[in-house]
mmCIF file of C-alpha atoms in Angstrom:
data_model
loop_
_atom_site.group_PDB
_atom_site.id
_atom_site.type_symbol
_atom_site.label_atom_id
_atom_site.label_comp_id
_atom_site.label_asym_id
_atom_site.label_seq_id
_atom_site.Cartn_x
_atom_site.Cartn_y
_atom_site.Cartn_z
ATOM 1 C CA MET A 2 -14.037 -97.358 51.595
ATOM 2 C CA ASP A 3 -12.564 -94.007 50.545
ATOM 3 C CA SER A 4 -10.254 -92.775 47.814
ATOM 4 C CA ARG A 5 -7.225 -92.574 50.112
ATOM 5 C CA GLN A 6 -7.576 -96.248 51.037
ATOM 6 C CA LEU A 7 -7.804 -97.158 47.359
ATOM 7 C CA GLU A 8 -4.742 -95.047 46.589
ATOM 8 C CA TYR A 9 -2.766 -96.843 49.301
ATOM 9 C CA PHE A 10 -4.020 -100.218 48.066
ATOM 10 C CA VAL A 11 -2.937 -99.524 44.470
ATOM 11 C CA ALA A 12 0.492 -98.327 45.602
ATOM 12 C CA VAL A 13 1.122 -101.476 47.678
ATOM 13 C CA ALA A 14 -0.232 -103.681 44.879
ATOM 14 C CA GLU A 15 2.126 -102.121 42.314
ATOM 15 C CA GLU A 16 5.186 -101.992 44.557
ATOM 16 C CA LEU A 17 4.466 -105.268 46.431
ATOM 17 C CA SER A 18 6.056 -103.587 49.417
ATOM 18 C CA PHE A 19 4.521 -101.503 52.199
ATOM 19 C CA THR A 20 7.829 -99.688 52.623
ATOM 20 C CA ARG A 21 8.171 -98.694 48.972
ATOM 21 C CA ALA A 22 4.492 -97.767 48.809
ATOM 22 C CA ALA A 23 4.935 -95.440 51.779
ATOM 23 C CA GLN A 24 7.960 -93.817 50.125
ATOM 24 C CA ARG A 25 6.032 -93.367 46.908
ATOM 25 C CA LEU A 26 3.132 -91.741 48.788
ATOM 26 C CA PHE A 27 5.405 -89.604 50.991
ATOM 27 C CA THR A 28 4.025 -91.057 54.192
ATOM 28 C CA VAL A 29 5.071 -93.600 56.835
ATOM 29 C CA GLN A 30 4.637 -97.342 56.614
ATOM 30 C CA SER A 31 2.349 -97.526 59.649
ATOM 31 C CA THR A 32 -0.149 -95.190 57.956
ATOM 32 C CA VAL A 33 -0.212 -97.355 54.823
ATOM 33 C CA SER A 34 -0.591 -100.549 56.876
ATOM 34 C CA ALA A 35 -3.441 -99.060 58.903
ATOM 35 C CA ALA A 36 -5.259 -97.946 55.757
ATOM 36 C CA ILE A 37 -4.967 -101.415 54.189
ATOM 37 C CA ARG A 38 -6.191 -103.111 57.372
ATOM 38 C CA ALA A 39 -9.175 -100.745 57.493
ATOM 39 C CA LEU A 40 -9.972 -101.475 53.850
ATOM 40 C CA GLU A 41 -9.739 -105.222 54.426
ATOM 41 C CA THR A 42 -12.030 -104.904 57.455
ATOM 42 C CA ASP A 43 -14.535 -102.887 55.458
ATOM 43 C CA LEU A 44 -14.521 -105.408 52.606
ATOM 44 C CA LYS A 45 -14.370 -108.399 54.987
ATOM 45 C CA THR A 46 -11.560 -110.015 53.025
ATOM 46 C CA THR A 47 -7.773 -110.277 52.780
ATOM 47 C CA LEU A 48 -6.243 -108.256 49.945
ATOM 48 C CA PHE A 49 -2.598 -109.232 50.455
ATOM 49 C CA ASP A 50 -0.804 -112.395 51.467
ATOM 50 C CA ARG A 51 1.944 -111.243 53.804
ATOM 51 C CA SER A 52 5.021 -113.045 55.053
ATOM 52 C CA THR A 53 8.245 -111.861 56.650
ATOM 53 C CA ARG A 54 9.953 -111.927 53.254
ATOM 54 C CA ARG A 55 7.372 -110.864 50.665
ATOM 55 C CA VAL A 56 3.979 -109.318 49.960
ATOM 56 C CA THR A 57 1.717 -110.671 47.219
ATOM 57 C CA LEU A 58 -1.808 -109.932 46.083
ATOM 58 C CA SER A 59 -4.497 -112.387 47.135
ATOM 59 C CA ASP A 60 -7.057 -113.535 44.584
ATOM 60 C CA THR A 61 -9.442 -110.910 45.938
ATOM 61 C CA GLY A 62 -6.747 -108.272 45.702
ATOM 62 C CA GLU A 63 -6.081 -109.215 42.075
ATOM 63 C CA ALA A 64 -9.781 -108.774 41.325
ATOM 64 C CA LEU A 65 -9.963 -105.420 43.113
ATOM 65 C CA LEU A 66 -6.857 -103.840 41.536
ATOM 66 C CA PRO A 67 -8.250 -102.901 38.082
ATOM 67 C CA GLU A 68 -11.484 -101.650 39.671
ATOM 68 C CA ALA A 69 -9.567 -99.544 42.194
ATOM 69 C CA LYS A 70 -7.459 -98.012 39.434
ATOM 70 C CA ALA A 71 -10.545 -97.260 37.363
ATOM 71 C CA ALA A 72 -12.269 -95.629 40.347
ATOM 72 C CA LEU A 73 -9.270 -93.415 41.103
ATOM 73 C CA GLU A 74 -8.922 -92.447 37.442
ATOM 74 C CA ALA A 75 -12.611 -91.536 37.244
ATOM 75 C CA LEU A 76 -12.287 -89.415 40.370
ATOM 76 C CA ASP A 77 -9.198 -87.677 38.970
ATOM 77 C CA ARG A 78 -11.020 -86.932 35.718
ATOM 78 C CA ALA A 79 -13.991 -85.504 37.598
ATOM 79 C CA ARG A 80 -11.733 -83.214 39.622
ATOM 80 C CA ALA A 81 -9.828 -82.181 36.501
ATOM 81 C CA VAL A 82 -12.973 -81.258 34.587
ATOM 82 C CA VAL A 83 -14.173 -79.030 37.426
ATOM 83 C CA GLU A 84 -10.764 -77.403 37.936
ATOM 84 C CA GLU A 85 -10.208 -76.809 34.237
ATOM 85 C CA ALA A 86 -13.625 -75.218 33.854
ATOM 86 C CA SER A 87 -12.772 -72.661 36.509
ATOM 87 C CA THR A 88 -9.000 -72.132 36.334
ATOM 88 C CA GLY A 89 -7.558 -73.908 33.275
ATOM 89 C CA LEU A 90 -5.701 -77.203 32.788
ATOM 90 C CA ARG A 91 -4.298 -78.615 36.017
ATOM 91 C CA GLY A 92 -2.725 -81.853 37.127
ATOM 92 C CA SER A 93 0.712 -83.401 37.039
ATOM 93 C CA VAL A 94 2.869 -85.205 34.508
ATOM 94 C CA ARG A 95 5.746 -87.511 35.399
ATOM 95 C CA ILE A 96 7.889 -87.946 32.280
ATOM 96 C CA GLY A 97 10.959 -90.108 31.857
ATOM 97 C CA THR A 98 13.654 -89.775 29.237
ATOM 98 C CA MET A 99 17.026 -91.212 28.301
ATOM 99 C CA THR A 100 20.265 -89.621 29.427
ATOM 100 C CA ARG A 101 20.656 -87.827 26.102
ATOM 101 C CA LEU A 102 18.052 -87.328 23.406
ATOM 102 C CA GLY A 103 18.844 -85.201 20.370
ATOM 103 C CA LEU A 104 15.704 -85.881 18.321
ATOM 104 C CA VAL A 105 13.568 -83.982 20.826
ATOM 105 C CA ASP A 106 14.575 -80.706 22.452
ATOM 106 C CA LEU A 107 12.853 -81.727 25.663
ATOM 107 C CA ALA A 108 13.806 -78.588 27.572
ATOM 108 C CA SER A 109 12.239 -76.325 24.940
ATOM 109 C CA LEU A 110 9.226 -78.613 24.653
ATOM 110 C CA LEU A 111 8.572 -78.497 28.384
ATOM 111 C CA GLY A 112 9.186 -74.768 28.426
ATOM 112 C CA ALA A 113 6.507 -74.276 25.769
ATOM 113 C CA PHE A 114 4.207 -76.611 27.678
ATOM 114 C CA TYR A 115 4.682 -74.585 30.867
ATOM 115 C CA GLN A 116 3.929 -71.336 29.066
ATOM 116 C CA ARG A 117 0.685 -72.821 27.791
ATOM 117 C CA TYR A 118 -0.305 -74.740 30.938
ATOM 118 C CA PRO A 119 1.349 -73.057 33.948
ATOM 119 C CA LEU A 120 -0.844 -74.897 36.472
ATOM 120 C CA VAL A 121 0.390 -78.359 35.439
ATOM 121 C CA ASP A 122 3.201 -79.730 37.605
ATOM 122 C CA VAL A 123 5.831 -81.464 35.430
ATOM 123 C CA GLN A 124 8.429 -83.814 36.907
ATOM 124 C CA VAL A 125 11.276 -85.059 34.695
ATOM 125 C CA THR A 126 13.280 -88.213 35.400
ATOM 126 C CA THR A 127 16.341 -89.370 33.466
ATOM 127 C CA SER A 128 16.884 -93.120 33.485
ATOM 128 C CA PRO A 129 20.392 -94.561 33.919
ATOM 129 C CA THR A 130 19.043 -97.944 32.809
ATOM 130 C CA GLY A 131 17.870 -96.805 29.395
ATOM 131 C CA SER A 132 14.615 -97.511 27.617
ATOM 132 C CA SER A 133 13.954 -100.827 29.355
ATOM 133 C CA GLY A 134 14.013 -99.165 32.759
ATOM 134 C CA LEU A 135 11.729 -96.372 31.561
ATOM 135 C CA ALA A 136 9.225 -98.856 30.129
ATOM 136 C CA ASP A 137 9.183 -100.725 33.430
ATOM 137 C CA ASP A 138 8.559 -97.473 35.308
ATOM 138 C CA VAL A 139 5.525 -96.711 33.115
ATOM 139 C CA ARG A 140 4.173 -100.248 33.562
ATOM 140 C CA HIS A 141 4.410 -99.924 37.351
ATOM 141 C CA GLY A 142 2.892 -96.467 37.533
ATOM 142 C CA ARG A 143 6.062 -94.645 38.524
ATOM 143 C CA LEU A 144 5.898 -92.568 35.326
ATOM 144 C CA ASP A 145 2.948 -91.282 33.287
ATOM 145 C CA VAL A 146 4.813 -91.062 29.988
ATOM 146 C CA ALA A 147 8.323 -91.869 28.764
ATOM 147 C CA LEU A 148 10.421 -91.390 25.644
ATOM 148 C CA VAL A 149 11.980 -94.717 24.664
ATOM 149 C CA GLY A 150 13.719 -96.454 21.782
ATOM 150 C CA LEU A 151 12.258 -99.974 21.909
ATOM 151 C CA SER A 152 10.644 -102.236 19.324
ATOM 152 C CA ALA A 153 6.945 -103.089 19.443
ATOM 153 C CA ALA A 154 7.783 -106.550 20.807
ATOM 154 C CA GLU A 155 9.332 -104.943 23.884
ATOM 155 C CA LEU A 156 6.376 -102.660 24.607
ATOM 156 C CA THR A 157 3.922 -105.219 25.980
ATOM 157 C CA GLY A 158 1.333 -103.525 28.160
ATOM 158 C CA LEU A 159 2.209 -100.095 26.793
ATOM 159 C CA GLU A 160 0.672 -97.724 24.262
ATOM 160 C CA PRO A 161 3.382 -96.351 21.939
ATOM 161 C CA ARG A 162 3.144 -93.218 19.825
ATOM 162 C CA GLU A 163 5.919 -93.302 17.235
ATOM 163 C CA LEU A 164 7.681 -89.969 16.874
ATOM 164 C CA ALA A 165 10.652 -90.684 14.590
ATOM 165 C CA THR A 166 12.700 -93.495 13.054
ATOM 166 C CA VAL A 167 16.464 -93.348 12.550
ATOM 167 C CA ARG A 168 18.646 -95.732 10.548
ATOM 168 C CA PHE A 169 21.738 -97.435 11.991
ATOM 169 C CA VAL A 170 25.252 -96.806 10.709
ATOM 170 C CA VAL A 171 28.640 -98.431 11.200
ATOM 171 C CA LEU A 172 31.489 -96.487 12.814
ATOM 172 C CA LEU A 173 35.028 -97.623 12.000
ATOM 173 C CA PRO A 174 38.501 -96.294 12.753
ATOM 174 C CA SER A 175 39.861 -94.613 9.603
ATOM 175 C CA SER A 176 42.641 -97.236 9.515
ATOM 176 C CA HIS A 177 40.146 -100.136 9.478
ATOM 177 C CA ARG A 178 40.241 -102.608 6.573
ATOM 178 C CA LEU A 179 36.649 -101.666 5.618
ATOM 179 C CA ALA A 180 37.080 -97.907 5.906
ATOM 180 C CA GLY A 181 37.294 -97.426 2.133
ATOM 181 C CA VAL A 182 34.138 -99.325 1.126
ATOM 182 C CA SER A 183 30.786 -97.670 0.350
ATOM 183 C CA GLU A 184 28.689 -99.804 2.722
ATOM 184 C CA VAL A 185 29.122 -102.605 5.241
ATOM 185 C CA ARG A 186 27.308 -105.888 5.746
ATOM 186 C CA LEU A 187 26.785 -107.375 9.212
ATOM 187 C CA ALA A 188 28.664 -110.523 8.187
ATOM 188 C CA GLU A 189 31.742 -108.413 7.432
ATOM 189 C CA LEU A 190 31.870 -107.400 11.091
ATOM 190 C CA ALA A 191 32.186 -110.969 12.356
ATOM 191 C CA GLY A 192 35.070 -111.326 14.769
ATOM 192 C CA GLU A 193 35.297 -107.586 15.482
ATOM 193 C CA ARG A 194 35.354 -106.041 18.927
ATOM 194 C CA PHE A 195 32.487 -103.628 19.526
ATOM 195 C CA VAL A 196 31.787 -100.407 21.343
ATOM 196 C CA ASP A 197 28.150 -100.113 22.369
ATOM 197 C CA MET A 198 25.672 -98.803 24.904
ATOM 198 C CA LEU A 199 24.855 -100.535 28.173
ATOM 199 C CA ARG A 200 22.432 -103.457 28.211
ATOM 200 C CA GLY A 201 18.852 -102.244 28.588
ATOM 201 C CA PHE A 202 19.284 -99.375 26.145
ATOM 202 C CA GLY A 203 16.977 -99.777 23.142
ATOM 203 C CA ASN A 204 19.622 -99.428 20.435
ATOM 204 C CA ARG A 205 21.872 -101.990 22.155
ATOM 205 C CA THR A 206 18.964 -104.437 22.330
ATOM 206 C CA ALA A 207 18.191 -103.971 18.629
ATOM 207 C CA VAL A 208 21.791 -104.580 17.556
ATOM 208 C CA ASP A 209 22.175 -107.622 19.806
ATOM 209 C CA ARG A 210 19.024 -109.096 18.264
ATOM 210 C CA ALA A 211 20.164 -108.400 14.700
ATOM 211 C CA PHE A 212 23.478 -110.201 15.210
ATOM 212 C CA ASP A 213 21.766 -113.097 17.016
ATOM 213 C CA GLN A 214 19.280 -113.519 14.165
ATOM 214 C CA ALA A 215 22.139 -113.473 11.663
ATOM 215 C CA GLY A 216 23.973 -116.125 13.679
ATOM 216 C CA ILE A 217 26.991 -113.866 14.134
ATOM 217 C CA PRO A 218 28.691 -113.929 17.554
ATOM 218 C CA ARG A 219 29.455 -110.462 18.887
ATOM 219 C CA ARG A 220 31.811 -109.344 21.650
ATOM 220 C CA VAL A 221 31.217 -105.915 23.169
ATOM 221 C CA GLN A 222 34.563 -104.652 24.404
ATOM 222 C CA VAL A 223 33.452 -101.231 25.661
ATOM 223 C CA GLU A 224 30.048 -100.339 27.154
ATOM 224 C CA VAL A 225 29.123 -96.668 27.628
ATOM 225 C CA PRO A 226 25.959 -94.869 28.851
ATOM 226 C CA ASP A 227 26.187 -91.968 26.383
ATOM 227 C CA LEU A 228 25.918 -92.406 22.607
ATOM 228 C CA THR A 229 28.004 -89.311 21.921
ATOM 229 C CA THR A 230 31.098 -90.917 23.498
ATOM 230 C CA VAL A 231 31.020 -93.996 21.233
ATOM 231 C CA PRO A 232 33.072 -92.399 18.395
ATOM 232 C CA ASP A 233 35.880 -91.529 20.821
ATOM 233 C CA TYR A 234 36.401 -95.197 21.686
ATOM 234 C CA VAL A 235 36.145 -96.202 18.022
ATOM 235 C CA ARG A 236 38.789 -93.615 17.101
ATOM 236 C CA ALA A 237 41.041 -95.052 19.839
ATOM 237 C CA GLY A 238 40.892 -98.440 18.114
ATOM 238 C CA LEU A 239 38.989 -100.198 20.912
ATOM 239 C CA GLY A 240 36.286 -101.510 18.583
ATOM 240 C CA VAL A 241 33.765 -100.766 15.858
ATOM 241 C CA ALA A 242 30.199 -99.672 16.472
ATOM 242 C CA VAL A 243 26.708 -100.096 15.025
ATOM 243 C CA VAL A 244 24.616 -97.207 16.325
ATOM 244 C CA PRO A 245 21.661 -94.982 15.370
ATOM 245 C CA GLU A 246 22.650 -92.062 13.188
ATOM 246 C CA MET A 247 21.761 -89.320 15.658
ATOM 247 C CA ASP A 248 23.662 -87.133 18.119
ATOM 248 C CA LEU A 249 26.834 -88.097 16.240
ATOM 249 C CA GLU A 250 29.196 -85.330 15.251
ATOM 250 C CA GLU A 251 31.915 -85.839 12.679
ATOM 251 C CA VAL A 252 34.978 -87.098 14.550
ATOM 252 C CA PRO A 253 38.439 -87.056 12.914
ATOM 253 C CA GLY A 254 39.773 -90.563 12.564
ATOM 254 C CA VAL A 255 36.294 -92.148 12.447
ATOM 255 C CA VAL A 256 34.510 -93.284 9.263
ATOM 256 C CA ARG A 257 30.703 -93.520 9.157
ATOM 257 C CA LEU A 258 29.202 -96.024 6.687
ATOM 258 C CA PRO A 259 25.652 -97.294 5.963
ATOM 259 C CA LEU A 260 24.570 -100.862 6.640
ATOM 260 C CA ALA A 261 23.918 -102.730 3.392
ATOM 261 C CA ASP A 262 21.874 -105.773 4.328
ATOM 262 C CA SER A 263 20.044 -104.923 7.516
ATOM 263 C CA GLU A 264 16.650 -103.428 8.304
ATOM 264 C CA LEU A 265 17.986 -102.145 11.597
ATOM 265 C CA ALA A 266 16.216 -98.970 12.644
ATOM 266 C CA TRP A 267 15.791 -97.152 15.938
ATOM 267 C CA THR A 268 12.316 -95.791 16.640
ATOM 268 C CA LEU A 269 11.667 -93.088 19.193
ATOM 269 C CA SER A 270 8.273 -93.491 20.844
ATOM 270 C CA ALA A 271 6.324 -91.795 23.589
ATOM 271 C CA ILE A 272 4.754 -94.523 25.722
ATOM 272 C CA THR A 273 1.883 -94.558 28.185
ATOM 273 C CA LEU A 274 0.199 -97.421 29.987
ATOM 274 C CA SER A 275 -2.039 -99.487 27.726
ATOM 275 C CA GLY A 276 -5.682 -99.727 28.761
ATOM 276 C CA LYS A 277 -5.525 -96.541 30.800
ATOM 277 C CA ARG A 278 -6.747 -93.298 29.298
ATOM 278 C CA PRO A 279 -4.018 -90.652 29.754
ATOM 279 C CA SER A 280 -4.913 -87.645 31.860
ATOM 280 C CA ARG A 281 -5.763 -84.395 30.139
ATOM 281 C CA ALA A 282 -2.359 -83.021 31.119
ATOM 282 C CA VAL A 283 -0.522 -86.017 29.628
ATOM 283 C CA THR A 284 -2.628 -85.822 26.471
ATOM 284 C CA ALA A 285 -1.801 -82.130 26.087
ATOM 285 C CA LEU A 286 1.915 -82.896 26.416
ATOM 286 C CA LEU A 287 1.735 -85.727 23.874
ATOM 287 C CA ASP A 288 0.029 -83.377 21.444
ATOM 288 C CA LEU A 289 3.066 -81.081 21.568
ATOM 289 C CA MET A 290 5.658 -83.813 21.102
ATOM 290 C CA ALA A 291 5.191 -84.715 17.438
ATOM 291 C CA ALA A 292 5.929 -81.177 16.265
ATOM 292 C CA SER A 293 9.070 -81.022 18.399
ATOM 293 C CA VAL A 294 10.835 -84.022 16.841
ATOM 294 C CA ARG A 295 13.939 -83.169 14.846
ATOM 295 C CA THR A 296 13.915 -85.173 11.620
#
């Protein structure tokens, strides 16, 4: 048994596909298959149940997975300690973020990180599926850390570090019947058409839940992937919106009002995998994040 075999095993176990594991490891499927067969021969057991349609972990494979991860992490830490002692912080960080994030100047943050730790390789991924997709990528080991806007209930298996909390506001066309009031209650929006983000985005999930809990049906007329475009559709009269008060410039023809009876809030968190100690490089990046949040 060697570290490469364990690395291949973990990749197949997380992807449940020899093809995807090979792509993730930048190698060919035959190499991954040969490594798994050699590992199974060495351990005298079957680690995966294979069929023509799917790959699943055997009971033995399930038992081996956490131990294999722990062994690889220990080996990585040992290498990192030696490298850092001689040359400075090394390693890699795979970070995921939403399509637009105004609370954190991520470019400046990563620039400062690079100046401090030039030997750390940083890879940035932007998710078109919002916070839910990013959380899933961290759970499956495709990302080391991600910036998300999800509630604690949606972060099972993840370790969140809260960076900022933003209240929600209501956006209305200036001609709307409620445009002249000082605040709006959720019940007053019953029967309205809505403009909102795509499903899977954290703020959309929070608003959907709030209306469901209030027993108020809600019809989303327009779905967009970018929060900054929401006011344009509201101004055009295509619906009202309940969104976090961030990245929103004043738009002529759009009125912004506070919510009166809701505890709706959007929390930005940096998430890592629960139960797994972040690498030194990831820890160093997390240490820089809190100071970079725009409040």
